[in-house]
């Protein structure tokens, strides 16, 4: 991933990659570059660059990271809604029924709408 990020910024030579990544062993860097052979290539100056597939892979990684935290936040909100309502219902049923349930349900409905429709976090990628 670090190699892809560096190459997305600008083409780099083997020695530049080695230095910027802090890798001491040429063999280790060569191993990683070979693993990425479908995502990177060498240009006419001998510098490594990303292929179209490399840019696509990097974009996919960014998308997954972006939506990953939003999905976690949604599930945390849903769990908090359930626990909060259970505790409130046990503590004071009348207060829960009149105030807590309607307000918390309005919040989770809004948050669900925002997550599904606006952020599209559960859209197939």
Short mmCIF file of C-alpha atoms in Angstrom, two decimals:
data_model
loop_
_atom_site.label_atom_id
_atom_site.label_comp_id
_atom_site.label_asym_id
_atom_site.label_seq_id
_atom_site.Cartn_x
_atom_site.Cartn_y
_atom_site.Cartn_z
CA UNK A 1 0.00 0.00 0.00
CA UNK A 2 2.85 2.40 0.83
CA UNK A 3 4.44 1.70 -2.54
CA UNK A 4 1.18 2.43 -4.36
CA UNK A 5 0.69 5.68 -2.43
CA UNK A 6 4.22 6.86 -3.24
CA UNK A 7 3.89 6.02 -6.92
CA UNK A 8 0.51 7.77 -7.11
CA UNK A 9 2.29 11.02 -6.25
CA UNK A 10 5.09 10.70 -8.82
CA UNK A 11 7.25 8.10 -10.59
CA UNK A 12 10.18 6.83 -8.55
CA UNK A 13 13.33 4.84 -9.18
CA UNK A 14 14.17 1.66 -7.30
CA UNK A 15 16.65 3.53 -5.08
CA UNK A 16 14.14 6.32 -4.37
CA UNK A 17 11.53 3.77 -3.33
CA UNK A 18 14.06 1.95 -1.18
CA UNK A 19 15.11 5.17 0.56
CA UNK A 20 11.60 6.61 1.04
CA UNK A 21 10.21 3.33 2.35
CA UNK A 22 13.15 2.84 4.69
CA UNK A 23 13.88 -0.63 3.30
CA UNK A 24 17.52 -1.67 3.66
CA UNK A 25 17.36 -4.90 1.67
CA UNK A 26 17.11 -4.60 -2.12
CA UNK A 27 15.80 -8.16 -2.20
CA UNK A 28 12.91 -7.27 0.09
CA UNK A 29 11.87 -4.31 -2.07
CA UNK A 30 12.25 -6.40 -5.22
CA UNK A 31 10.00 -9.05 -3.65
CA UNK A 32 7.25 -6.48 -2.98
CA UNK A 33 7.58 -4.91 -6.42
CA UNK A 34 7.18 -8.34 -8.03
CA UNK A 35 4.02 -8.92 -5.98
CA UNK A 36 2.65 -5.67 -7.40
CA UNK A 37 3.64 -6.45 -11.01
CA UNK A 38 0.04 -6.08 -12.30
CA UNK A 39 -0.36 -2.73 -10.57
CA UNK A 40 2.98 -1.09 -11.42
CA UNK A 41 5.28 -0.92 -14.41
CA UNK A 42 8.58 0.71 -15.37
CA UNK A 43 8.50 3.73 -17.68
CA UNK A 44 11.05 4.66 -20.37
CA UNK A 45 13.23 6.45 -17.78
CA UNK A 46 13.44 3.31 -15.65
CA UNK A 47 11.14 4.68 -12.96
CA UNK A 48 8.26 2.78 -11.44
CA UNK A 49 4.77 4.10 -12.18
CA UNK A 50 1.23 2.95 -11.47
CA UNK A 51 -0.75 1.23 -14.19
CA UNK A 52 -4.47 1.91 -14.70
CA UNK A 53 -5.09 -1.13 -12.53
CA UNK A 54 -2.78 0.30 -9.87
CA UNK A 55 -4.73 3.55 -9.72
CA UNK A 56 -7.99 1.57 -9.59
CA UNK A 57 -6.66 -0.60 -6.75
CA UNK A 58 -5.59 2.46 -4.77
CA UNK A 59 -9.00 4.09 -5.32
CA UNK A 60 -10.74 0.91 -4.16
CA UNK A 61 -8.64 0.82 -0.99
CA UNK A 62 -9.52 4.46 -0.24
CA UNK A 63 -13.23 3.78 -0.83
CA UNK A 64 -13.23 0.76 1.47
CA UNK A 65 -11.47 2.74 4.20
CA UNK A 66 -13.89 5.63 3.81
CA UNK A 67 -17.03 3.53 4.07
CA UNK A 68 -15.59 1.20 6.71
CA UNK A 69 -15.69 3.78 9.49
CA UNK A 70 -19.15 4.95 8.44
CA UNK A 71 -20.55 1.42 8.67
CA UNK A 72 -18.98 0.99 12.11
CA UNK A 73 -20.46 4.32 13.23
CA UNK A 74 -23.89 3.24 12.00
CA UNK A 75 -23.78 -0.05 13.90
CA UNK A 76 -22.50 1.69 17.04
CA UNK A 77 -25.43 4.14 16.83
CA UNK A 78 -27.86 1.26 16.35
CA UNK A 79 -26.45 -0.63 19.34
CA UNK A 80 -26.55 2.54 21.47
CA UNK A 81 -30.19 3.08 20.45
CA UNK A 82 -31.14 -0.44 21.56
CA UNK A 83 -29.24 -0.34 24.87
CA UNK A 84 -30.38 3.19 25.69
CA UNK A 85 -34.02 2.30 25.09
CA UNK A 86 -33.79 -0.91 27.13
CA UNK A 87 -32.27 0.90 30.11
CA UNK A 88 -34.73 3.81 29.87
CA UNK A 89 -37.72 1.46 29.61
CA UNK A 90 -36.61 -0.45 32.71
CA UNK A 91 -35.85 2.73 34.70
CA UNK A 92 -39.06 4.63 33.97
CA UNK A 93 -41.48 3.08 31.51
CA UNK A 94 -43.84 6.07 31.27
CA UNK A 95 -41.05 8.57 30.66
CA UNK A 96 -39.49 6.20 28.13
CA UNK A 97 -42.78 5.73 26.28
CA UNK A 98 -43.61 9.44 26.11
CA UNK A 99 -40.21 11.06 25.58
CA UNK A 100 -37.25 8.73 25.10
CA UNK A 101 -38.70 6.29 22.57
CA UNK A 102 -40.07 8.93 20.15
CA UNK A 103 -36.91 11.08 20.28
CA UNK A 104 -34.45 8.21 19.99
CA UNK A 105 -36.51 6.60 17.21
CA UNK A 106 -36.57 9.90 15.31
CA UNK A 107 -32.78 10.10 15.69
CA UNK A 108 -32.13 6.53 14.48
CA UNK A 109 -34.56 7.02 11.57
CA UNK A 110 -32.71 10.19 10.53
CA UNK A 111 -29.30 8.54 10.95
CA UNK A 112 -30.43 5.49 8.96
CA UNK A 113 -31.75 7.72 6.16
CA UNK A 114 -28.51 9.69 6.09
CA UNK A 115 -26.41 6.50 6.09
CA UNK A 116 -28.37 4.60 3.45
CA UNK A 117 -29.58 7.36 1.14
CA UNK A 118 -27.10 10.22 1.46
CA UNK A 119 -23.83 8.41 2.26
CA UNK A 120 -24.78 5.20 0.44
CA UNK A 121 -22.63 3.19 2.83
CA UNK A 122 -24.46 -0.06 2.14
CA UNK A 123 -24.39 0.32 -1.64
CA UNK A 124 -22.68 -2.55 -3.44
CA UNK A 125 -19.20 -1.54 -4.56
#
